[in-house]
Amino acid sequence: MAKKGERGRCVTGVEGLDNILGGGIPTSSIVLVAGACGTGKTSLGLEFLVRGVMAGEPGLLITTVEGPDKLLSNVPRFILSGSDLDEAAIKKLVAALAKQIAAHRIKRLVIDTIDTVLTEIKDDALDALLLGELSEVLFKNECTALLVSSSEKCERIEGRVADGIVMMGNLERKGDLLRTMQVVKMKGTSHSRSKYVVDLTDAGVLVTPLLKGGL
Amino acid sequence: MSEGLHLTVATKLEELGPSTTVAFEIKIDSYFDVVRGIIDEFASKKGLACVYVTSSVPASTLTSALQSLEVNTSQLSFVDCISHTLMAAGQRSASTVLVESPTMLENIILKVEYFARINEGKRLLVVLDSVNSFALHNDIKMLTEFMTILTNSLKAKEAYTVLLALPEQMRPEVKEAMAMVSDVIIPLS
């Protein structure tokens, strides 16, 4: 249970990640899950939602790349594409999202990918507006969000605004390619910043420390 | 083949109990007797979920050999780290997962964890076959770290952990690493 003045935790259900974070993501955080293709970002997002539902926390998946039938059935979907998003469109979008979150008591939100949304916005100030408004909606509704991004660097606005950053990557070691995960930042909790190896299995995303061989 | 060795192996494991890492030092000609003791006489009879990590013989070959010895393999799962390396057609099944190479040590830990999850509620017995073979493919420091993490995580799960080793072919530093992670080393002749 959270102490007075301390934010509660959203237990992701990904056991290794919860251990790294000392119990889960601080509730209402925006966490950027970034990394190259095939590193397990979507799997992590989906497990976050599925484990939430299993724990009685409704989730919302906004998919901007793949159709929901390919990912999961029966998840609400927004289609974000087409014209440029201006300030009015952003406010309308966040209001619609806020309505869904409140109506369905959504506690976990995944946007896969946020890149598609942000490329529609041509201005950094508008990116910040979108993320700022989203942050307020999440805070009001005690909803925790994962924003999936294919960016391998977190220098863009979403990296700066996010409360947390989880970097997913590939590590080549003597010809072997390992999938890795590293929590670079997470406001509101102390956490490990080490690199971990992950495996995507039908029993969930599994995590173990990267071996260093005494180096 | 030593008479009754399989029974000795089962008795030793029974005496040691769970949350224990035991290293069996074996001779090559007693290999199947020891494996039979672990799987048939001990794991099967106790209803344990047995995870066999093989880095020397492909899972399909081992399964065939064990079945020809009439060993009950129904509760046996394999983490096969050698089929890919040998370019052998490793067979994926519900009870066999392939790891590309015995050098992908973290993935081996994760595959053992995978079988622990799908066998939730059952006590585990994990066999690492063999320390010699892993030492052939890996740097000793990496191997020591791997065995330390694996055995400690299995201890926390109250699992039985068995390391198989051929002492005659073992370098001193490998023997030292094995001794470090084992609660007991039992020479079997």
mmCIF file with all atom_site columns, N, CA and C in Angstrom, chain B residues 71-130:
data_model
loop_
_atom_site.group_PDB
_atom_site.id
_atom_site.type_symbol
_atom_site.label_atom_id
_atom_site.label_alt_id
_atom_site.label_comp_id
_atom_site.label_asym_id
_atom_site.label_entity_id
_atom_site.label_seq_id
_atom_site.pdbx_PDB_ins_code
_atom_site.Cartn_x
_atom_site.Cartn_y
_atom_site.Cartn_z
_atom_site.occupancy
_atom_site.B_iso_or_equiv
_atom_site.pdbx_formal_charge
_atom_site.auth_seq_id
_atom_site.auth_comp_id
_atom_site.auth_asym_id
_atom_site.auth_atom_id
_atom_site.pdbx_PDB_model_num
ATOM 1   N N  . VAL B 1 71  ? 12.484 -45.469 -20.079 1.00 0.00 ? 71  VAL B N  1
ATOM 2   C CA . VAL B 1 71  ? 12.403 -44.405 -19.072 1.00 0.00 ? 71  VAL B CA 1
ATOM 3   C C  . VAL B 1 71  ? 11.142 -43.583 -19.349 1.00 0.00 ? 71  VAL B C  1
ATOM 4   N N  . ASN B 1 72  ? 10.402 -43.283 -18.296 1.00 0.00 ? 72  ASN B N  1
ATOM 5   C CA . ASN B 1 72  ? 9.183  -42.497 -18.455 1.00 0.00 ? 72  ASN B CA 1
ATOM 6   C C  . ASN B 1 72  ? 9.559  -41.035 -18.743 1.00 0.00 ? 72  ASN B C  1
ATOM 7   N N  . THR B 1 73  ? 9.281  -40.570 -19.966 1.00 0.00 ? 73  THR B N  1
ATOM 8   C CA . THR B 1 73  ? 9.664  -39.198 -20.353 1.00 0.00 ? 73  THR B CA 1
ATOM 9   C C  . THR B 1 73  ? 8.453  -38.248 -20.374 1.00 0.00 ? 73  THR B C  1
ATOM 10  N N  . SER B 1 74  ? 7.332  -38.699 -19.831 1.00 0.00 ? 74  SER B N  1
ATOM 11  C CA . SER B 1 74  ? 6.111  -37.894 -19.948 1.00 0.00 ? 74  SER B CA 1
ATOM 12  C C  . SER B 1 74  ? 6.184  -36.569 -19.180 1.00 0.00 ? 74  SER B C  1
ATOM 13  N N  . GLN B 1 75  ? 6.966  -36.526 -18.113 1.00 0.00 ? 75  GLN B N  1
ATOM 14  C CA . GLN B 1 75  ? 7.075  -35.285 -17.322 1.00 0.00 ? 75  GLN B CA 1
ATOM 15  C C  . GLN B 1 75  ? 8.372  -34.536 -17.629 1.00 0.00 ? 75  GLN B C  1
ATOM 16  N N  . LEU B 1 76  ? 8.975  -34.900 -18.751 1.00 0.00 ? 76  LEU B N  1
ATOM 17  C CA . LEU B 1 76  ? 10.302 -34.359 -19.079 1.00 0.00 ? 76  LEU B CA 1
ATOM 18  C C  . LEU B 1 76  ? 10.196 -33.255 -20.137 1.00 0.00 ? 76  LEU B C  1
ATOM 19  N N  . SER B 1 77  ? 10.813 -32.115 -19.853 1.00 0.00 ? 77  SER B N  1
ATOM 20  C CA . SER B 1 77  ? 10.890 -31.028 -20.843 1.00 0.00 ? 77  SER B CA 1
ATOM 21  C C  . SER B 1 77  ? 12.357 -30.760 -21.130 1.00 0.00 ? 77  SER B C  1
ATOM 22  N N  . PHE B 1 78  ? 12.633 -30.324 -22.347 1.00 0.00 ? 78  PHE B N  1
ATOM 23  C CA . PHE B 1 78  ? 14.017 -30.088 -22.734 1.00 0.00 ? 78  PHE B CA 1
ATOM 24  C C  . PHE B 1 78  ? 14.270 -28.628 -23.097 1.00 0.00 ? 78  PHE B C  1
ATOM 25  N N  . VAL B 1 79  ? 15.405 -28.124 -22.633 1.00 0.00 ? 79  VAL B N  1
ATOM 26  C CA . VAL B 1 79  ? 15.956 -26.885 -23.182 1.00 0.00 ? 79  VAL B CA 1
ATOM 27  C C  . VAL B 1 79  ? 17.148 -27.365 -24.000 1.00 0.00 ? 79  VAL B C  1
ATOM 28  N N  . ASP B 1 80  ? 16.962 -27.373 -25.299 1.00 0.00 ? 80  ASP B N  1
ATOM 29  C CA . ASP B 1 80  ? 17.954 -27.948 -26.209 1.00 0.00 ? 80  ASP B CA 1
ATOM 30  C C  . ASP B 1 80  ? 18.845 -26.820 -26.750 1.00 0.00 ? 80  ASP B C  1
ATOM 31  N N  . CYS B 1 81  ? 20.091 -26.800 -26.296 1.00 0.00 ? 81  CYS B N  1
ATOM 32  C CA . CYS B 1 81  ? 21.013 -25.704 -26.675 1.00 0.00 ? 81  CYS B CA 1
ATOM 33  C C  . CYS B 1 81  ? 21.982 -26.148 -27.757 1.00 0.00 ? 81  CYS B C  1
ATOM 34  N N  . ILE B 1 82  ? 21.802 -27.319 -28.290 1.00 0.00 ? 82  ILE B N  1
ATOM 35  C CA . ILE B 1 82  ? 22.829 -27.841 -29.181 1.00 0.00 ? 82  ILE B CA 1
ATOM 36  C C  . ILE B 1 82  ? 22.345 -28.128 -30.604 1.00 0.00 ? 82  ILE B C  1
ATOM 37  N N  . SER B 1 83  ? 21.049 -28.363 -30.771 1.00 0.00 ? 83  SER B N  1
ATOM 38  C CA . SER B 1 83  ? 20.554 -28.721 -32.111 1.00 0.00 ? 83  SER B CA 1
ATOM 39  C C  . SER B 1 83  ? 20.865 -27.636 -33.144 1.00 0.00 ? 83  SER B C  1
ATOM 40  N N  . HIS B 1 84  ? 20.668 -26.366 -32.758 1.00 0.00 ? 84  HIS B N  1
ATOM 41  C CA . HIS B 1 84  ? 20.952 -25.262 -33.688 1.00 0.00 ? 84  HIS B CA 1
ATOM 42  C C  . HIS B 1 84  ? 22.420 -25.235 -34.050 1.00 0.00 ? 84  HIS B C  1
ATOM 43  N N  . THR B 1 85  ? 23.278 -25.380 -33.035 1.00 0.00 ? 85  THR B N  1
ATOM 44  C CA . THR B 1 85  ? 24.722 -25.309 -33.251 1.00 0.00 ? 85  THR B CA 1
ATOM 45  C C  . THR B 1 85  ? 25.193 -26.441 -34.157 1.00 0.00 ? 85  THR B C  1
ATOM 46  N N  . LEU B 1 86  ? 24.568 -27.595 -34.020 1.00 0.00 ? 86  LEU B N  1
ATOM 47  C CA . LEU B 1 86  ? 24.945 -28.744 -34.848 1.00 0.00 ? 86  LEU B CA 1
ATOM 48  C C  . LEU B 1 86  ? 24.275 -28.706 -36.214 1.00 0.00 ? 86  LEU B C  1
ATOM 49  N N  . MET B 1 87  ? 23.463 -27.667 -36.416 1.00 0.00 ? 87  MET B N  1
ATOM 50  C CA . MET B 1 87  ? 22.656 -27.536 -37.631 1.00 0.00 ? 87  MET B CA 1
ATOM 51  C C  . MET B 1 87  ? 21.761 -28.761 -37.792 1.00 0.00 ? 87  MET B C  1
ATOM 52  N N  . ALA B 1 88  ? 21.373 -29.331 -36.648 1.00 0.00 ? 88  ALA B N  1
ATOM 53  C CA . ALA B 1 88  ? 20.466 -30.473 -36.681 1.00 0.00 ? 88  ALA B CA 1
ATOM 54  C C  . ALA B 1 88  ? 19.039 -29.940 -36.691 1.00 0.00 ? 88  ALA B C  1
ATOM 55  N N  . ALA B 1 89  ? 18.151 -30.718 -37.260 1.00 0.00 ? 89  ALA B N  1
ATOM 56  C CA . ALA B 1 89  ? 16.758 -30.283 -37.333 1.00 0.00 ? 89  ALA B CA 1
ATOM 57  C C  . ALA B 1 89  ? 16.112 -30.472 -35.969 1.00 0.00 ? 89  ALA B C  1
ATOM 58  N N  . GLY B 1 90  ? 16.331 -29.532 -35.094 1.00 0.00 ? 90  GLY B N  1
ATOM 59  C CA . GLY B 1 90  ? 15.750 -29.606 -33.756 1.00 0.00 ? 90  GLY B CA 1
ATOM 60  C C  . GLY B 1 90  ? 14.241 -29.540 -33.848 1.00 0.00 ? 90  GLY B C  1
ATOM 61  N N  . GLN B 1 91  ? 13.591 -30.419 -33.118 1.00 0.00 ? 91  GLN B N  1
ATOM 62  C CA . GLN B 1 91  ? 12.130 -30.454 -33.201 1.00 0.00 ? 91  GLN B CA 1
ATOM 63  C C  . GLN B 1 91  ? 11.520 -29.636 -32.079 1.00 0.00 ? 91  GLN B C  1
ATOM 64  N N  . ARG B 1 92  ? 10.765 -28.615 -32.483 1.00 0.00 ? 92  ARG B N  1
ATOM 65  C CA . ARG B 1 92  ? 10.058 -27.796 -31.521 1.00 0.00 ? 92  ARG B CA 1
ATOM 66  C C  . ARG B 1 92  ? 8.788  -28.548 -31.103 1.00 0.00 ? 92  ARG B C  1
ATOM 67  N N  . SER B 1 93  ? 8.543  -28.626 -29.851 1.00 0.00 ? 93  SER B N  1
ATOM 68  C CA . SER B 1 93  ? 7.299  -29.245 -29.388 1.00 0.00 ? 93  SER B CA 1
ATOM 69  C C  . SER B 1 93  ? 6.948  -28.592 -28.065 1.00 0.00 ? 93  SER B C  1
ATOM 70  N N  . ALA B 1 94  ? 5.826  -29.015 -27.504 1.00 0.00 ? 94  ALA B N  1
ATOM 71  C CA . ALA B 1 94  ? 5.412  -28.416 -26.234 1.00 0.00 ? 94  ALA B CA 1
ATOM 72  C C  . ALA B 1 94  ? 6.431  -28.716 -25.144 1.00 0.00 ? 94  ALA B C  1
ATOM 73  N N  . SER B 1 95  ? 7.172  -29.810 -25.310 1.00 0.00 ? 95  SER B N  1
ATOM 74  C CA . SER B 1 95  ? 8.114  -30.186 -24.251 1.00 0.00 ? 95  SER B CA 1
ATOM 75  C C  . SER B 1 95  ? 9.568  -29.881 -24.602 1.00 0.00 ? 95  SER B C  1
ATOM 76  N N  . THR B 1 96  ? 9.810  -29.323 -25.776 1.00 0.00 ? 96  THR B N  1
ATOM 77  C CA . THR B 1 96  ? 11.192 -28.972 -26.142 1.00 0.00 ? 96  THR B CA 1
ATOM 78  C C  . THR B 1 96  ? 11.258 -27.545 -26.653 1.00 0.00 ? 96  THR B C  1
ATOM 79  N N  . VAL B 1 97  ? 12.142 -26.744 -26.043 1.00 0.00 ? 97  VAL B N  1
ATOM 80  C CA . VAL B 1 97  ? 12.403 -25.416 -26.601 1.00 0.00 ? 97  VAL B CA 1
ATOM 81  C C  . VAL B 1 97  ? 13.871 -25.368 -27.014 1.00 0.00 ? 97  VAL B C  1
ATOM 82  N N  . LEU B 1 98  ? 14.111 -24.678 -28.089 1.00 0.00 ? 98  LEU B N  1
ATOM 83  C CA . LEU B 1 98  ? 15.472 -24.604 -28.603 1.00 0.00 ? 98  LEU B CA 1
ATOM 84  C C  . LEU B 1 98  ? 16.109 -23.272 -28.228 1.00 0.00 ? 98  LEU B C  1
ATOM 85  N N  . VAL B 1 99  ? 17.368 -23.331 -27.861 1.00 0.00 ? 99  VAL B N  1
ATOM 86  C CA . VAL B 1 99  ? 18.168 -22.114 -27.669 1.00 0.00 ? 99  VAL B CA 1
ATOM 87  C C  . VAL B 1 99  ? 19.245 -22.186 -28.746 1.00 0.00 ? 99  VAL B C  1
ATOM 88  N N  . GLU B 1 100 ? 19.490 -21.069 -29.400 1.00 0.00 ? 100 GLU B N  1
ATOM 89  C CA . GLU B 1 100 ? 20.360 -21.084 -30.581 1.00 0.00 ? 100 GLU B CA 1
ATOM 90  C C  . GLU B 1 100 ? 21.753 -21.639 -30.316 1.00 0.00 ? 100 GLU B C  1
ATOM 91  N N  . SER B 1 101 ? 22.264 -21.383 -29.110 1.00 0.00 ? 101 SER B N  1
ATOM 92  C CA . SER B 1 101 ? 23.632 -21.818 -28.841 1.00 0.00 ? 101 SER B CA 1
ATOM 93  C C  . SER B 1 101 ? 23.861 -21.925 -27.332 1.00 0.00 ? 101 SER B C  1
ATOM 94  N N  . PRO B 1 102 ? 24.788 -22.805 -26.912 1.00 0.00 ? 102 PRO B N  1
ATOM 95  C CA . PRO B 1 102 ? 25.073 -22.900 -25.472 1.00 0.00 ? 102 PRO B CA 1
ATOM 96  C C  . PRO B 1 102 ? 25.746 -21.651 -24.921 1.00 0.00 ? 102 PRO B C  1
ATOM 97  N N  . THR B 1 103 ? 26.044 -20.691 -25.805 1.00 0.00 ? 103 THR B N  1
ATOM 98  C CA . THR B 1 103 ? 26.621 -19.429 -25.333 1.00 0.00 ? 103 THR B CA 1
ATOM 99  C C  . THR B 1 103 ? 25.524 -18.420 -24.941 1.00 0.00 ? 103 THR B C  1
ATOM 100 N N  . MET B 1 104 ? 24.282 -18.723 -25.305 1.00 0.00 ? 104 MET B N  1
ATOM 101 C CA . MET B 1 104 ? 23.189 -17.794 -24.967 1.00 0.00 ? 104 MET B CA 1
ATOM 102 C C  . MET B 1 104 ? 22.674 -18.142 -23.567 1.00 0.00 ? 104 MET B C  1
ATOM 103 N N  . LEU B 1 105 ? 23.525 -17.894 -22.597 1.00 0.00 ? 105 LEU B N  1
ATOM 104 C CA . LEU B 1 105 ? 23.265 -18.362 -21.235 1.00 0.00 ? 105 LEU B CA 1
ATOM 105 C C  . LEU B 1 105 ? 22.027 -17.717 -20.601 1.00 0.00 ? 105 LEU B C  1
ATOM 106 N N  . GLU B 1 106 ? 21.832 -16.439 -20.876 1.00 0.00 ? 106 GLU B N  1
ATOM 107 C CA . GLU B 1 106 ? 20.652 -15.763 -20.307 1.00 0.00 ? 106 GLU B CA 1
ATOM 108 C C  . GLU B 1 106 ? 19.376 -16.412 -20.844 1.00 0.00 ? 106 GLU B C  1
ATOM 109 N N  . ASN B 1 107 ? 19.397 -16.771 -22.142 1.00 0.00 ? 107 ASN B N  1
ATOM 110 C CA . ASN B 1 107 ? 18.201 -17.374 -22.722 1.00 0.00 ? 107 ASN B CA 1
ATOM 111 C C  . ASN B 1 107 ? 17.920 -18.748 -22.118 1.00 0.00 ? 107 ASN B C  1
ATOM 112 N N  . ILE B 1 108 ? 18.974 -19.432 -21.712 1.00 0.00 ? 108 ILE B N  1
ATOM 113 C CA . ILE B 1 108 ? 18.784 -20.731 -21.054 1.00 0.00 ? 108 ILE B CA 1
ATOM 114 C C  . ILE B 1 108 ? 18.080 -20.512 -19.703 1.00 0.00 ? 108 ILE B C  1
ATOM 115 N N  . ILE B 1 109 ? 18.532 -19.507 -18.960 1.00 0.00 ? 109 ILE B N  1
ATOM 116 C CA . ILE B 1 109 ? 17.870 -19.184 -17.680 1.00 0.00 ? 109 ILE B CA 1
ATOM 117 C C  . ILE B 1 109 ? 16.383 -18.877 -17.929 1.00 0.00 ? 109 ILE B C  1
ATOM 118 N N  . LEU B 1 110 ? 16.129 -18.116 -19.002 1.00 0.00 ? 110 LEU B N  1
ATOM 119 C CA . LEU B 1 110 ? 14.749 -17.719 -19.284 1.00 0.00 ? 110 LEU B CA 1
ATOM 120 C C  . LEU B 1 110 ? 13.896 -18.901 -19.736 1.00 0.00 ? 110 LEU B C  1
ATOM 121 N N  . LYS B 1 111 ? 14.492 -19.846 -20.453 1.00 0.00 ? 111 LYS B N  1
ATOM 122 C CA . LYS B 1 111 ? 13.720 -21.023 -20.880 1.00 0.00 ? 111 LYS B CA 1
ATOM 123 C C  . LYS B 1 111 ? 13.394 -21.921 -19.679 1.00 0.00 ? 111 LYS B C  1
ATOM 124 N N  . VAL B 1 112 ? 14.327 -21.997 -18.738 1.00 0.00 ? 112 VAL B N  1
ATOM 125 C CA . VAL B 1 112 ? 14.044 -22.764 -17.514 1.00 0.00 ? 112 VAL B CA 1
ATOM 126 C C  . VAL B 1 112 ? 12.900 -22.076 -16.753 1.00 0.00 ? 112 VAL B C  1
ATOM 127 N N  . GLU B 1 113 ? 12.963 -20.750 -16.703 1.00 0.00 ? 113 GLU B N  1
ATOM 128 C CA . GLU B 1 113 ? 11.908 -19.967 -16.059 1.00 0.00 ? 113 GLU B CA 1
ATOM 129 C C  . GLU B 1 113 ? 10.564 -20.203 -16.770 1.00 0.00 ? 113 GLU B C  1
ATOM 130 N N  . TYR B 1 114 ? 10.631 -20.298 -18.096 1.00 0.00 ? 114 TYR B N  1
ATOM 131 C CA . TYR B 1 114 ? 9.414  -20.558 -18.888 1.00 0.00 ? 114 TYR B CA 1
ATOM 132 C C  . TYR B 1 114 ? 8.767  -21.882 -18.454 1.00 0.00 ? 114 TYR B C  1
ATOM 133 N N  . PHE B 1 115 ? 9.592  -22.933 -18.353 1.00 0.00 ? 115 PHE B N  1
ATOM 134 C CA . PHE B 1 115 ? 9.036  -24.229 -17.937 1.00 0.00 ? 115 PHE B CA 1
ATOM 135 C C  . PHE B 1 115 ? 8.553  -24.180 -16.488 1.00 0.00 ? 115 PHE B C  1
ATOM 136 N N  . ALA B 1 116 ? 9.219  -23.388 -15.676 1.00 0.00 ? 116 ALA B N  1
ATOM 137 C CA . ALA B 1 116 ? 8.762  -23.228 -14.284 1.00 0.00 ? 116 ALA B CA 1
ATOM 138 C C  . ALA B 1 116 ? 7.364  -22.606 -14.277 1.00 0.00 ? 116 ALA B C  1
ATOM 139 N N  . ARG B 1 117 ? 7.151  -21.639 -15.170 1.00 0.00 ? 117 ARG B N  1
ATOM 140 C CA . ARG B 1 117 ? 5.842  -20.985 -15.226 1.00 0.00 ? 117 ARG B CA 1
ATOM 141 C C  . ARG B 1 117 ? 4.753  -21.914 -15.724 1.00 0.00 ? 117 ARG B C  1
ATOM 142 N N  . ILE B 1 118 ? 5.063  -22.663 -16.806 1.00 0.00 ? 118 ILE B N  1
ATOM 143 C CA . ILE B 1 118 ? 3.979  -23.500 -17.341 1.00 0.00 ? 118 ILE B CA 1
ATOM 144 C C  . ILE B 1 118 ? 3.719  -24.723 -16.465 1.00 0.00 ? 118 ILE B C  1
ATOM 145 N N  . ASN B 1 119 ? 4.654  -24.998 -15.551 1.00 0.00 ? 119 ASN B N  1
ATOM 146 C CA . ASN B 1 119 ? 4.445  -26.098 -14.603 1.00 0.00 ? 119 ASN B CA 1
ATOM 147 C C  . ASN B 1 119 ? 4.135  -25.556 -13.210 1.00 0.00 ? 119 ASN B C  1
ATOM 148 N N  . GLU B 1 120 ? 3.556  -24.369 -13.165 1.00 0.00 ? 120 GLU B N  1
ATOM 149 C CA . GLU B 1 120 ? 3.291  -23.717 -11.882 1.00 0.00 ? 120 GLU B CA 1
ATOM 150 C C  . GLU B 1 120 ? 2.496  -24.647 -10.958 1.00 0.00 ? 120 GLU B C  1
ATOM 151 N N  . GLY B 1 121 ? 2.926  -24.713 -9.733  1.00 0.00 ? 121 GLY B N  1
ATOM 152 C CA . GLY B 1 121 ? 2.237  -25.582 -8.773  1.00 0.00 ? 121 GLY B CA 1
ATOM 153 C C  . GLY B 1 121 ? 2.946  -26.911 -8.606  1.00 0.00 ? 121 GLY B C  1
ATOM 154 N N  . LYS B 1 122 ? 3.796  -27.250 -9.576  1.00 0.00 ? 122 LYS B N  1
ATOM 155 C CA . LYS B 1 122 ? 4.554  -28.503 -9.477  1.00 0.00 ? 122 LYS B CA 1
ATOM 156 C C  . LYS B 1 122 ? 5.961  -28.190 -9.030  1.00 0.00 ? 122 LYS B C  1
ATOM 157 N N  . ARG B 1 123 ? 6.554  -29.082 -8.273  1.00 0.00 ? 123 ARG B N  1
ATOM 158 C CA . ARG B 1 123 ? 7.953  -28.886 -7.892  1.00 0.00 ? 123 ARG B CA 1
ATOM 159 C C  . ARG B 1 123 ? 8.832  -29.263 -9.081  1.00 0.00 ? 123 ARG B C  1
ATOM 160 N N  . LEU B 1 124 ? 9.937  -28.509 -9.228  1.00 0.00 ? 124 LEU B N  1
ATOM 161 C CA . LEU B 1 124 ? 10.818 -28.688 -10.393 1.00 0.00 ? 124 LEU B CA 1
ATOM 162 C C  . LEU B 1 124 ? 12.085 -29.454 -10.050 1.00 0.00 ? 124 LEU B C  1
ATOM 163 N N  . LEU B 1 125 ? 12.556 -30.189 -11.032 1.00 0.00 ? 125 LEU B N  1
ATOM 164 C CA . LEU B 1 125 ? 13.914 -30.733 -10.967 1.00 0.00 ? 125 LEU B CA 1
ATOM 165 C C  . LEU B 1 125 ? 14.598 -30.297 -12.269 1.00 0.00 ? 125 LEU B C  1
ATOM 166 N N  . VAL B 1 126 ? 15.712 -29.626 -12.148 1.00 0.00 ? 126 VAL B N  1
ATOM 167 C CA . VAL B 1 126 ? 16.414 -29.129 -13.333 1.00 0.00 ? 126 VAL B CA 1
ATOM 168 C C  . VAL B 1 126 ? 17.776 -29.808 -13.433 1.00 0.00 ? 126 VAL B C  1
ATOM 169 N N  . VAL B 1 127 ? 18.046 -30.366 -14.605 1.00 0.00 ? 127 VAL B N  1
ATOM 170 C CA . VAL B 1 127 ? 19.330 -31.040 -14.843 1.00 0.00 ? 127 VAL B CA 1
ATOM 171 C C  . VAL B 1 127 ? 20.138 -30.217 -15.841 1.00 0.00 ? 127 VAL B C  1
ATOM 172 N N  . LEU B 1 128 ? 21.362 -29.934 -15.491 1.00 0.00 ? 128 LEU B N  1
ATOM 173 C CA . LEU B 1 128 ? 22.257 -29.213 -16.411 1.00 0.00 ? 128 LEU B CA 1
ATOM 174 C C  . LEU B 1 128 ? 23.282 -30.208 -16.946 1.00 0.00 ? 128 LEU B C  1
ATOM 175 N N  . ASP B 1 129 ? 23.172 -30.539 -18.229 1.00 0.00 ? 129 ASP B N  1
ATOM 176 C CA . ASP B 1 129 ? 24.008 -31.578 -18.828 1.00 0.00 ? 129 ASP B CA 1
ATOM 177 C C  . ASP B 1 129 ? 24.813 -30.970 -19.986 1.00 0.00 ? 129 ASP B C  1
ATOM 178 N N  . SER B 1 130 ? 26.043 -30.787 -19.864 1.00 0.00 ? 130 SER B N  1
ATOM 179 C CA . SER B 1 130 ? 26.865 -30.996 -18.700 1.00 0.00 ? 130 SER B CA 1
ATOM 180 C C  . SER B 1 130 ? 27.723 -29.760 -18.451 1.00 0.00 ? 130 SER B C  1
#
